[in-house]
mmCIF file of C-alpha atoms in Angstrom:
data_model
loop_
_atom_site.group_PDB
_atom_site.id
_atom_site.type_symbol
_atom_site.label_atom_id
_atom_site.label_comp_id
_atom_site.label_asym_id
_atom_site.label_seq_id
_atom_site.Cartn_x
_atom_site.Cartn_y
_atom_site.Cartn_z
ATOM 1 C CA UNK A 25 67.341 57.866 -6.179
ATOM 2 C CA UNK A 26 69.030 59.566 -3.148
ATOM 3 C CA UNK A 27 65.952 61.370 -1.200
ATOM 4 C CA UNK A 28 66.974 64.918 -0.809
ATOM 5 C CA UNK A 29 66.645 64.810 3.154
ATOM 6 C CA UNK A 30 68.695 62.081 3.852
ATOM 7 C CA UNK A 31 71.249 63.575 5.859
ATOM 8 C CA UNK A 32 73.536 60.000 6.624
ATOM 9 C CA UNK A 33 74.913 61.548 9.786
ATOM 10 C CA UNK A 34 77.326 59.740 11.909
ATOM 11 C CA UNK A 35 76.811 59.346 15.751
ATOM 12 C CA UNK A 36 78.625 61.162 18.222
ATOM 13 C CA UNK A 37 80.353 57.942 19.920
ATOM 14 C CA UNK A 38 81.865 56.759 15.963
ATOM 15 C CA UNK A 39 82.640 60.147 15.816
ATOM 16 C CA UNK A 40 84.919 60.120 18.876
ATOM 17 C CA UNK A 41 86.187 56.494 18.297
ATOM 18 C CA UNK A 42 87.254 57.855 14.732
ATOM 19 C CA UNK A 43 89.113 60.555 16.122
ATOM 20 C CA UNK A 44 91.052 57.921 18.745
ATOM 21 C CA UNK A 45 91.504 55.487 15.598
ATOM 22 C CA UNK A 46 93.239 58.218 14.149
ATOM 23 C CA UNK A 47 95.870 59.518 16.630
ATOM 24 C CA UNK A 48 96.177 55.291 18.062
ATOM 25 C CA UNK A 49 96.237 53.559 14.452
ATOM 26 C CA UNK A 50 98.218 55.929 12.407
ATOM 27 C CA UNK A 51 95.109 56.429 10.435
ATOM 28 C CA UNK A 52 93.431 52.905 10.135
ATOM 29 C CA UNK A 53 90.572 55.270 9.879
ATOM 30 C CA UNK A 54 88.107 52.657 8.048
ATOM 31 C CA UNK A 55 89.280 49.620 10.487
ATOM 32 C CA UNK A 56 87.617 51.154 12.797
ATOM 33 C CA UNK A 57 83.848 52.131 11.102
ATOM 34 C CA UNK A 58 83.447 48.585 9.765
ATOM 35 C CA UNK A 59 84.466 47.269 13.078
ATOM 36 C CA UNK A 60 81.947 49.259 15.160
ATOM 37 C CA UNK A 61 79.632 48.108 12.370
ATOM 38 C CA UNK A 62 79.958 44.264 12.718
ATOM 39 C CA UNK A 63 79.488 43.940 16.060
ATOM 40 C CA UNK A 64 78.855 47.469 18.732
ATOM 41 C CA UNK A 65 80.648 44.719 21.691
ATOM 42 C CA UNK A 66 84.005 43.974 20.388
ATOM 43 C CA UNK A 67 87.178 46.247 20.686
ATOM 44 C CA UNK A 68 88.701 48.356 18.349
ATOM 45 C CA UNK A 69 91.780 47.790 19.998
ATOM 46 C CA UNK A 70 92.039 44.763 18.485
ATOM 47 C CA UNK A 71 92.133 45.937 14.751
ATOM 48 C CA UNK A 72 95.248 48.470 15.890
ATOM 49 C CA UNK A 73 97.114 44.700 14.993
ATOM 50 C CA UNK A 74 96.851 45.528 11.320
ATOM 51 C CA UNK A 75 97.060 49.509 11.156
ATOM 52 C CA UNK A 76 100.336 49.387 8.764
ATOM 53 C CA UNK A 77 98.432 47.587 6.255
ATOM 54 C CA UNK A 78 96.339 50.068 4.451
ATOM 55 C CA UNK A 79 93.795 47.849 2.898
ATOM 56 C CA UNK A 80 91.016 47.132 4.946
ATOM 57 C CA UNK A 81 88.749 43.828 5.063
ATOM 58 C CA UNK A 82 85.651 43.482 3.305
ATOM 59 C CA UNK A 83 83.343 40.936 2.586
ATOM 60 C CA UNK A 84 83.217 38.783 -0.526
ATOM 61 C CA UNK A 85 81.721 40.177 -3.434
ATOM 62 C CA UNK A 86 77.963 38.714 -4.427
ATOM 63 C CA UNK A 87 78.213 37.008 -7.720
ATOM 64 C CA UNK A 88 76.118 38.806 -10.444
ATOM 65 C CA UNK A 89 73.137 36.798 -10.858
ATOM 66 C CA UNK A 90 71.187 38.686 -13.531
ATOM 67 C CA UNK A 91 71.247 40.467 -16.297
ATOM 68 C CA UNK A 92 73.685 43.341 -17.135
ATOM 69 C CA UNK A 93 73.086 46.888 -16.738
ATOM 70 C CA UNK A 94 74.669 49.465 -18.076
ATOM 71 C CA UNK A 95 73.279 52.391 -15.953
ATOM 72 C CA UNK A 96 75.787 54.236 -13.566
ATOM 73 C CA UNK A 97 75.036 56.625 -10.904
ATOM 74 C CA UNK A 98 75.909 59.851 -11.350
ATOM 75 C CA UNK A 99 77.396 61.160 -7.551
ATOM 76 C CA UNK A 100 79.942 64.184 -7.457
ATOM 77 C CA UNK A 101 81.112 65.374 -3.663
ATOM 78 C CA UNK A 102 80.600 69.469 -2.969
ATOM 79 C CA UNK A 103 81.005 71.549 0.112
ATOM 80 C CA UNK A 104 78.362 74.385 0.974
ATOM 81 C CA UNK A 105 80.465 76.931 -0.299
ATOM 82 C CA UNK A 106 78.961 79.474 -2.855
ATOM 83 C CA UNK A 107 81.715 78.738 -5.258
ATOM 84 C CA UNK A 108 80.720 74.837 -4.742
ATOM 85 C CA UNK A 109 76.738 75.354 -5.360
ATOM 86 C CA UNK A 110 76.947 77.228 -8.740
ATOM 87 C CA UNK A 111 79.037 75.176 -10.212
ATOM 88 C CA UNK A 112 76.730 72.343 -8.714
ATOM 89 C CA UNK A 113 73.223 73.930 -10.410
ATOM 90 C CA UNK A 114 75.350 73.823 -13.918
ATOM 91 C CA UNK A 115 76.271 70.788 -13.744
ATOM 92 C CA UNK A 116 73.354 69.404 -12.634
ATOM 93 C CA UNK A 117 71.176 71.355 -15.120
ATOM 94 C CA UNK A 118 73.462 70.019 -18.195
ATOM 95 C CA UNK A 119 73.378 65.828 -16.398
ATOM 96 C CA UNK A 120 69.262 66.457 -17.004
ATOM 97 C CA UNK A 121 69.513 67.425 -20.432
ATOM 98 C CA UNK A 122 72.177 65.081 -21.891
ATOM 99 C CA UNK A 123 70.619 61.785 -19.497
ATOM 100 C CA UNK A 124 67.571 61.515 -22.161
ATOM 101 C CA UNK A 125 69.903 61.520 -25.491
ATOM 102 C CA UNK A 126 70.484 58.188 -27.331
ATOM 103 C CA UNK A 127 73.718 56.900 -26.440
ATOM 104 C CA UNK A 128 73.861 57.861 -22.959
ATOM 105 C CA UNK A 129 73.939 55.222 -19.599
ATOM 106 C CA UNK A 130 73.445 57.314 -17.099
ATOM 107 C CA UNK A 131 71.115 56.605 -14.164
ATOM 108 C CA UNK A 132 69.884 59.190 -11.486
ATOM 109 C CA UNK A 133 72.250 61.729 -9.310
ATOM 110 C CA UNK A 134 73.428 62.436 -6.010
ATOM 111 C CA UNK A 135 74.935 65.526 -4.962
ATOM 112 C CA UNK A 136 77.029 64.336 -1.934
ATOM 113 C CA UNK A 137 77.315 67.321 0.324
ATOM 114 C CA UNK A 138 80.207 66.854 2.632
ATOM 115 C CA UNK A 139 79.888 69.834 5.059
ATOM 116 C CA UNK A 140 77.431 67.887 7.426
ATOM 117 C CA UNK A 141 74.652 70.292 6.992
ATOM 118 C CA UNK A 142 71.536 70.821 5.006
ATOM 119 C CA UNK A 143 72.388 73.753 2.513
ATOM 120 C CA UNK A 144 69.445 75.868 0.047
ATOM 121 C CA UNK A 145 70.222 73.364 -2.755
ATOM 122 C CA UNK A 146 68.208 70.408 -0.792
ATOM 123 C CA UNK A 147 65.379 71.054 -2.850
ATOM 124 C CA UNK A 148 66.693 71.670 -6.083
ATOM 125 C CA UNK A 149 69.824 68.953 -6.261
ATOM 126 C CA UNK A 150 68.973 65.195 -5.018
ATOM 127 C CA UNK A 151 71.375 65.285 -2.072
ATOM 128 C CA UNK A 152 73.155 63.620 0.310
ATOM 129 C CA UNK A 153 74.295 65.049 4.090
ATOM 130 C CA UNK A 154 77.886 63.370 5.010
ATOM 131 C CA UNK A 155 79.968 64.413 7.897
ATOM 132 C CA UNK A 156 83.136 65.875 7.707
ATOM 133 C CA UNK A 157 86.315 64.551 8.933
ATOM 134 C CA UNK A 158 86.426 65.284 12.625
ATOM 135 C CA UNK A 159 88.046 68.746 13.299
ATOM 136 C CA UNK A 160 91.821 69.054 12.336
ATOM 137 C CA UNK A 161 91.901 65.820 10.537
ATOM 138 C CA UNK A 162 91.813 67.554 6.954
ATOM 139 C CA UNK A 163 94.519 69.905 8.118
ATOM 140 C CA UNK A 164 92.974 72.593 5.660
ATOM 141 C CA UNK A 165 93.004 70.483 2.724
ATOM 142 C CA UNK A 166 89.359 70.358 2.538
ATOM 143 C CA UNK A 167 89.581 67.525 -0.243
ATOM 144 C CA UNK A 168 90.050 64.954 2.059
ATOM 145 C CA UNK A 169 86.799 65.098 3.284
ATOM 146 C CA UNK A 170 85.938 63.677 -0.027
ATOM 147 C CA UNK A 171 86.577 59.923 0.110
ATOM 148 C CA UNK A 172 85.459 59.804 3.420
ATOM 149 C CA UNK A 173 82.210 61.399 2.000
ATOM 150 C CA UNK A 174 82.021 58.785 -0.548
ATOM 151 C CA UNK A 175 82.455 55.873 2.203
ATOM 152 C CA UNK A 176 79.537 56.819 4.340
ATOM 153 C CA UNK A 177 77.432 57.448 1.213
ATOM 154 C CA UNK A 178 78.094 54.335 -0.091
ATOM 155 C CA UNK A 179 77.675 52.314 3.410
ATOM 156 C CA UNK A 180 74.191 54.336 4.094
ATOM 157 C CA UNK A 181 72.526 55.167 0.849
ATOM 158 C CA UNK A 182 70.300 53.062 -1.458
ATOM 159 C CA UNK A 183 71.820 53.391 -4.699
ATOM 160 C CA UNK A 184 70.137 51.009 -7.824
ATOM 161 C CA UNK A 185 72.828 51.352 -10.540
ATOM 162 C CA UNK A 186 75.675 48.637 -10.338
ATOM 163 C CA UNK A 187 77.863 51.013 -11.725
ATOM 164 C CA UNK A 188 78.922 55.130 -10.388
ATOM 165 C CA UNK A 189 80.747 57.723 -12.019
ATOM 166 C CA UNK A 190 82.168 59.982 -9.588
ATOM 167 C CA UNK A 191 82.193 63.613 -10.733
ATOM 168 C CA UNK A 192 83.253 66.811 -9.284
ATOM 169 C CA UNK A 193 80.930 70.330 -10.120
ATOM 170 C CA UNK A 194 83.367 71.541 -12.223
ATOM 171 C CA UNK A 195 82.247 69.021 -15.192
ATOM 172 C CA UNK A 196 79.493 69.640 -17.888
ATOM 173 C CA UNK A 197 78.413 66.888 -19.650
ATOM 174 C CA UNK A 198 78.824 68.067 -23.093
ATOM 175 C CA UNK A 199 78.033 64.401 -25.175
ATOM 176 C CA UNK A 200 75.706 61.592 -24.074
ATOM 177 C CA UNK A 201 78.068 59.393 -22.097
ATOM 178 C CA UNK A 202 77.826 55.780 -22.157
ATOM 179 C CA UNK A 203 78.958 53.254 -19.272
ATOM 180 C CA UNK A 204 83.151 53.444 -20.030
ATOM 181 C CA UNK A 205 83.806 50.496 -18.203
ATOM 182 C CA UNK A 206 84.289 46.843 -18.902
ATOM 183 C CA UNK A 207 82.582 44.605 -16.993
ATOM 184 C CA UNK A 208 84.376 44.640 -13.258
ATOM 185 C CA UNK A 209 87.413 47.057 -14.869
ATOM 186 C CA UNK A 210 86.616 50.513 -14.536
ATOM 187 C CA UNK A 211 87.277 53.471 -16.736
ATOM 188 C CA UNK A 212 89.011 56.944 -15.874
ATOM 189 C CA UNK A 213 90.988 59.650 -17.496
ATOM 190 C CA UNK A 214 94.544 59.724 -17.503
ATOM 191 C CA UNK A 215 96.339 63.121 -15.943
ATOM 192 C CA UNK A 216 99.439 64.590 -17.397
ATOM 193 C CA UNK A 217 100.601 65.495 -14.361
ATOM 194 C CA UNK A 218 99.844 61.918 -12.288
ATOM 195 C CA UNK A 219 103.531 60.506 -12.453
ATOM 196 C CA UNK A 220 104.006 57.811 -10.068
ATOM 197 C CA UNK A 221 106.833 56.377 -11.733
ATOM 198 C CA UNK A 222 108.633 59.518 -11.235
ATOM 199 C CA UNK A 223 107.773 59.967 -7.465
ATOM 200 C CA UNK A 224 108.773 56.161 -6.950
ATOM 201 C CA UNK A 225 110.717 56.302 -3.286
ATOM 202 C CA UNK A 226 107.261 58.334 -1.954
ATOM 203 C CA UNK A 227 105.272 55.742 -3.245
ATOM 204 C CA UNK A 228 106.618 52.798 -2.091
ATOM 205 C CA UNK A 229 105.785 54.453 1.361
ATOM 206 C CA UNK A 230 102.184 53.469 0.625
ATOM 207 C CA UNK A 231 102.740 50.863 -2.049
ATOM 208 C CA UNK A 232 104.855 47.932 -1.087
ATOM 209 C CA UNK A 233 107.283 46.049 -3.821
ATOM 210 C CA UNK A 234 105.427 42.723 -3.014
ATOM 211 C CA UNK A 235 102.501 44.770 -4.772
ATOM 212 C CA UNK A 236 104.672 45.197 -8.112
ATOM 213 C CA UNK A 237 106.325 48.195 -9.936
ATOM 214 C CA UNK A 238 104.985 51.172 -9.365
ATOM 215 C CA UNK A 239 104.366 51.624 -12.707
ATOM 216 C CA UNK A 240 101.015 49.679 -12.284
ATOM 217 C CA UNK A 241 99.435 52.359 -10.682
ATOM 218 C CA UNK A 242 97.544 54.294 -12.929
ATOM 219 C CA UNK A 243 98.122 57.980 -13.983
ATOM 220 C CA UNK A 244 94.317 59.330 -12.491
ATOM 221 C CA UNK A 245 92.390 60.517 -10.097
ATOM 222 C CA UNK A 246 89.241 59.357 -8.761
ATOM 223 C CA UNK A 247 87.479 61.842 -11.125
ATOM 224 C CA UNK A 248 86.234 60.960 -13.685
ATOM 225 C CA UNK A 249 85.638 57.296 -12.930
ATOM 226 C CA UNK A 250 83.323 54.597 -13.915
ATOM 227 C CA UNK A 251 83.192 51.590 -11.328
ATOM 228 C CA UNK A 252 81.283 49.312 -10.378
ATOM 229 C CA UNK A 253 79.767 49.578 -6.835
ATOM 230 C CA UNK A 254 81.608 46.782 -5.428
ATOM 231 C CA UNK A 255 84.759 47.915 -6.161
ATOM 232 C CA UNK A 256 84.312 50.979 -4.938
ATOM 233 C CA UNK A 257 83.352 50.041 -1.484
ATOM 234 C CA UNK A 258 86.471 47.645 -1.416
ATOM 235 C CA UNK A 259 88.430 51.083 -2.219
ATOM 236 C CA UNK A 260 86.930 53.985 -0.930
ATOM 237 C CA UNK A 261 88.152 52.821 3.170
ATOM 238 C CA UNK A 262 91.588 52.294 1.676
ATOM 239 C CA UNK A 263 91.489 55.887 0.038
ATOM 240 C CA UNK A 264 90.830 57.165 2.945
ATOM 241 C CA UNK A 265 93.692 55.711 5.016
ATOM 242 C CA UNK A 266 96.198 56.083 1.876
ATOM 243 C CA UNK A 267 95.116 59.972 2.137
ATOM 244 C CA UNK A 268 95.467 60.724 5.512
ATOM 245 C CA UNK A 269 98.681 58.573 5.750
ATOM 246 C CA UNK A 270 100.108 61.442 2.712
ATOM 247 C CA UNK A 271 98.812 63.858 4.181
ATOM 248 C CA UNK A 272 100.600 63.116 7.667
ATOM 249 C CA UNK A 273 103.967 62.413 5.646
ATOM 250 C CA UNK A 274 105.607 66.027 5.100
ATOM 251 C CA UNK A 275 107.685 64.608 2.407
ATOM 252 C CA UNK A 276 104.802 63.327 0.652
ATOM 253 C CA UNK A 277 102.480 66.581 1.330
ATOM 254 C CA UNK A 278 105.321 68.572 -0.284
ATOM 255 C CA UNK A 279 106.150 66.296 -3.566
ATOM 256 C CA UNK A 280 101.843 66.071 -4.135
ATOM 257 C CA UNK A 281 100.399 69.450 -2.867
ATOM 258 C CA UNK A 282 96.824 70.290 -4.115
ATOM 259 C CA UNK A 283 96.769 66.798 -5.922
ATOM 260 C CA UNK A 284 97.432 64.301 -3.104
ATOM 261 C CA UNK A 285 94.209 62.894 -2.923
ATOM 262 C CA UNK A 286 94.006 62.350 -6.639
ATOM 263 C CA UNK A 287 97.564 59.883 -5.446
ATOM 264 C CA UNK A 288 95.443 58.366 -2.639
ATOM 265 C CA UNK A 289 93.151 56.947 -5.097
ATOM 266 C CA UNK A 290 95.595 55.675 -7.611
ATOM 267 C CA UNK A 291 97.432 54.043 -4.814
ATOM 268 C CA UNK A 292 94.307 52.477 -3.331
ATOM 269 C CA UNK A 293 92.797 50.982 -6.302
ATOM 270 C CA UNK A 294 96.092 49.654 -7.216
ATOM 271 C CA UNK A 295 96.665 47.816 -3.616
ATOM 272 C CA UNK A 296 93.315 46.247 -4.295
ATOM 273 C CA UNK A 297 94.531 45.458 -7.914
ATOM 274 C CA UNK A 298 92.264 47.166 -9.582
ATOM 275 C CA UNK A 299 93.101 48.691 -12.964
ATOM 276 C CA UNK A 300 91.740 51.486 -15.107
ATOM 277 C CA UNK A 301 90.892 51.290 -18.750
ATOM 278 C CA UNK A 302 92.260 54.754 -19.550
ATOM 279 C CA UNK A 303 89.945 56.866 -21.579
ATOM 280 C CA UNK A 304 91.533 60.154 -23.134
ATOM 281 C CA UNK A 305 87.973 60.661 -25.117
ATOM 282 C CA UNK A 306 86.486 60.425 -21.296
ATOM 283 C CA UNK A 307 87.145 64.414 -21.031
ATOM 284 C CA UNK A 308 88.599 67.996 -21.895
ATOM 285 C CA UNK A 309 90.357 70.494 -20.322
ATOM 286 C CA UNK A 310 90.186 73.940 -21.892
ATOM 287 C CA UNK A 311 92.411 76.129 -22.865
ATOM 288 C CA UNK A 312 94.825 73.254 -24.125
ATOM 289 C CA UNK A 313 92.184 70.835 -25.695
ATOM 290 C CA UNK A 314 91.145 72.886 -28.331
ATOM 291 C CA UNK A 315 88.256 70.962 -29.541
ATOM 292 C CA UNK A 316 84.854 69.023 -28.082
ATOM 293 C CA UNK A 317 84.639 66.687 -30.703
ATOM 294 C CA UNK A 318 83.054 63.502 -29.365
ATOM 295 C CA UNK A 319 84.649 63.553 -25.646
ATOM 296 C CA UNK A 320 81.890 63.700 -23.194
ATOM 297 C CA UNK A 321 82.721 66.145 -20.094
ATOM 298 C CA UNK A 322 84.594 69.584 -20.471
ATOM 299 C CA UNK A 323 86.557 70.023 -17.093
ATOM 300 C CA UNK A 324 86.832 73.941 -16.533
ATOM 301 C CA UNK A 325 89.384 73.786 -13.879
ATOM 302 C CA UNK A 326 91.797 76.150 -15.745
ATOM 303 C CA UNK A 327 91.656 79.909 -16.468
ATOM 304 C CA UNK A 328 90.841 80.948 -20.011
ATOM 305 C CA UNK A 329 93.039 84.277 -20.944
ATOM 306 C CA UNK A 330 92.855 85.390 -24.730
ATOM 307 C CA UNK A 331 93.779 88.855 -25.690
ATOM 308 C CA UNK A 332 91.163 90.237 -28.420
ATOM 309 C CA UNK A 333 93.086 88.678 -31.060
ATOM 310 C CA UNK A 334 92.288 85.929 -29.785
ATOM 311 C CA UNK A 335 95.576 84.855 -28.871
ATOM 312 C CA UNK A 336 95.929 82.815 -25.498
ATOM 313 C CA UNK A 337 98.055 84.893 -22.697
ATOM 314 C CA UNK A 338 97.953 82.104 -20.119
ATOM 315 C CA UNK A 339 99.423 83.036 -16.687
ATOM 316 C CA UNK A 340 98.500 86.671 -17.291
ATOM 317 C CA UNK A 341 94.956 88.340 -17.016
ATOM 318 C CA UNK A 342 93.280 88.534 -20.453
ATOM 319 C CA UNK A 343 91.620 91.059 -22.074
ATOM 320 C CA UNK A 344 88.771 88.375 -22.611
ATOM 321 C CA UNK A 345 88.772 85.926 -19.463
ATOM 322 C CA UNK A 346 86.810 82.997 -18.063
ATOM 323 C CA UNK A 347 87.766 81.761 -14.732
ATOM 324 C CA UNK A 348 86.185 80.280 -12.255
ATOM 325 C CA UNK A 349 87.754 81.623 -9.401
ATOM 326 C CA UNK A 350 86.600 85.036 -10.407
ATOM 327 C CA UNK A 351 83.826 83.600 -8.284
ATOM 328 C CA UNK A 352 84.669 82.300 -5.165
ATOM 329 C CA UNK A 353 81.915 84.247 -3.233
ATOM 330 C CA UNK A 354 79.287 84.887 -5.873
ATOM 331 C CA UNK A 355 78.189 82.759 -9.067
ATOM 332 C CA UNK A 356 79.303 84.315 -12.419
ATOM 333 C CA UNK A 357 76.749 86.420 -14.107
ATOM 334 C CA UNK A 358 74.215 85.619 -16.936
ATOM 335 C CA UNK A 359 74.750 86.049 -20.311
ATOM 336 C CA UNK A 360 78.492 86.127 -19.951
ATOM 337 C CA UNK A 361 80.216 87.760 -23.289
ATOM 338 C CA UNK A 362 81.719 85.394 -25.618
ATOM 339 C CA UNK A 363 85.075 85.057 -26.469
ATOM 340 C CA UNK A 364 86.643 87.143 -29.208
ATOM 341 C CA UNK A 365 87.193 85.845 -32.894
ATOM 342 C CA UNK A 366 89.776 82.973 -32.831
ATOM 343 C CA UNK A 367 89.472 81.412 -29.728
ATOM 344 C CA UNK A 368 89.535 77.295 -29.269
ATOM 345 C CA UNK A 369 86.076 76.222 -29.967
ATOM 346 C CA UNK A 370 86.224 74.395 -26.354
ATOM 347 C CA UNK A 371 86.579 77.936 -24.872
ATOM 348 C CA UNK A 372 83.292 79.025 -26.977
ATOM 349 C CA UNK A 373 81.603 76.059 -26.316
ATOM 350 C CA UNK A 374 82.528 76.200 -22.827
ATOM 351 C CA UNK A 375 81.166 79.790 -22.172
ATOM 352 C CA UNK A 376 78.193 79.356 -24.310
ATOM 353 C CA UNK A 377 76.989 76.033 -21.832
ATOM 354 C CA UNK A 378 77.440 78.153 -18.713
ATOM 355 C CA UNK A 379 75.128 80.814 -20.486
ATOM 356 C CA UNK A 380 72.761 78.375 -21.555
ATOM 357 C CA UNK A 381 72.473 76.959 -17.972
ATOM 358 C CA UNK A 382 72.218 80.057 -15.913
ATOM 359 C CA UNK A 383 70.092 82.191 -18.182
ATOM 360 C CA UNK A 384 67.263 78.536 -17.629
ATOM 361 C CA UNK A 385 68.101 78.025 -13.655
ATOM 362 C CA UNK A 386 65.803 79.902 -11.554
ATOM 363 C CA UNK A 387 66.752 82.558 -9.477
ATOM 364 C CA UNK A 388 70.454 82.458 -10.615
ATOM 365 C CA UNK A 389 70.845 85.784 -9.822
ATOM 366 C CA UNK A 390 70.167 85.306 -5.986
ATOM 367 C CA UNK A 391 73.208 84.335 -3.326
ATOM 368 C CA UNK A 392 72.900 80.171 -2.784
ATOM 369 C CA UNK A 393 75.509 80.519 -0.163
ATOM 370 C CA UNK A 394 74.039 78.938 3.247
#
């Protein structure tokens, strides 16, 4: 398990040799780290040789040499914001009560907290302190910071499982969830709206024909995923460059908006040809999956509008509503009222979970912010 004061923090001088990989290698961000970490004499001029290609050298992978297990570790990436931390404790709360059930693989949990600071959920979430990009290299989309979060977490951190899901707060674990994955082929969800084949002249900007058609590239995002270690930390350093890299093309910022990182990932893990079992049963998405059934993570990312027939008025303000952006500043209070007669048991469900966990989580009621 993660110790709740390990911080990870980078040093000053990678921090500054990060920045100059980024404006000199057109982003071989990663070249760079894993350069200054073989050897602190050589020059990272010398890896500018290879910037265009955006997966980076690692070392062979160490055979498997004992038995299988199935446990994953459970690590989600969260900023310090209040709107971050609630959904955090919930999450968290639900992960303790569903690890125990029959049926369920997973292993312990890391909160990895990407805002480079200690925040008042140290003591209460096992944690992990990453840096942020260096200033202006997120250009306000503060989800970059994620894979690079993941990259120093998985470089500095001890982590027992052979196997991680990466989550995001916004997920309760509503079923026991077992380890998805198949050996070294990892599990994820497939996105409606994660179309590669129909953004096909972007892509080959980051994906090459030699690769293959880019309709190898799997429809997800890095959330939720079951890999196994290894393959992660082959991807995550070419996430980061494929992210940065759309992020700097205006064409490709445009076509992928709030979901260009979710791209990144897709993109990297097909370079390294790596392939996703897609799960559907892997998660739900209320309003428009109506029932939990035996899917294991309900992903409240959308707004839940119902009228008190219990009719859903999507796009316009309900007279029954669960959002979570109704709390960007301050968590959502306890003992929220249920929805009216007729609404999608997912929405109940949903609503009642949230309950459940705040009215057991100490101290709700108080501001986490800070």
């Amino acid at each position: 398990m993660i110790g709740r004061k390990n911080t990870g923090r980078a040093s000053p001088v990678l921090l500054v040799l990060l920045a100059l990989g980024f404006f000199f290698a057109s982003y071989n961000f990663l070249s760079i780290i894993i350069h200054n970490k073989a050897s602190n004499s050589g020059s990272w001029v010398a890896d500018r040789l290879d910037w265009f290609d955006p997966i980076i050298g690692v070392p062979e992978k160490v055979k498997r040499s004992g038995n299988f297990n199935s446990k994953f570790h459970v690590a989600l990436t969260a900023s310090d914001a209040s709107y971050s931390q609630w959904q955090c404790r919930i999450m968290y709360y639900w992960y303790k009560k569903i690890k125990e059930m029959p049926g369920s693989d997973m292993g312990e949990f890391t909160r990895i907290l990407h805002s480079g600071s200690p925040d008042k959920l140290m003591e209460e979430i096992p944690t992990f302190v990453a840096d942020p990009l260096p200033e202006g290299l997120d250009r306000g989309y503060v989800v970059l910071n994620r894979p690079w979060a993941f990259v120093q977490w998985l470089e500095k951190a001890k982590i027992e499982e052979e196997y991680i899901l990466m989550a995001e707060p916004d997920h309760i674990f509503v079923n026991p969830l077992p380890n998805l994955a198949d050996g070294i082929q990892p599990a994820g969800f497939p996105f409606f709206y994660i179309k590669p084949a129909e953004h096909e002249k972007i892509i080959r900007k980051f994906y090459p024909k030699e690769k293959g058609p880019v309709a190898d590239i799997d429809p997800i995002g890095n959330s939720p995923v079951i890999i196994k270690k290894s393959s992660l930390e082959e991807i995550a350093p070419t996430w980061v460059n494929v992210s940065l890299r759309m992020k700097d093309d205006p064409e490709t910022d445009k076509a992928f908006g709030w979901v260009l990182e979710m791209y990144a990932y897709a993109v990297a893990s097909a370079l390294h040809d790596v392939h996703h079992i897609l799960r559907n049963d892997f998660m739900l998405q209320p309003p428009w999956d109506l029932n939990v059934g035996k899917k294991f993570i309900i992903h409240y990312t959308y707004g839940c509008d119902y009228n008190l027939k219990g009719e859903l008025t999507y796009g316009k303000i309900g007279e029954w509503r669960f959002d979570k952006r109704s709390y960007l500043t301050r968590p959502p209070p306890r003992n929220l009222s249920l929805p009216p007669p007729g609404v999608p048991e997912s929405v109940v469900r949903l609503v009642k979970m949230v309950n459940e966990a705040t009215s057991n989580i100490p101290g709700w009621d108080t501001s986490t912010n800070g």
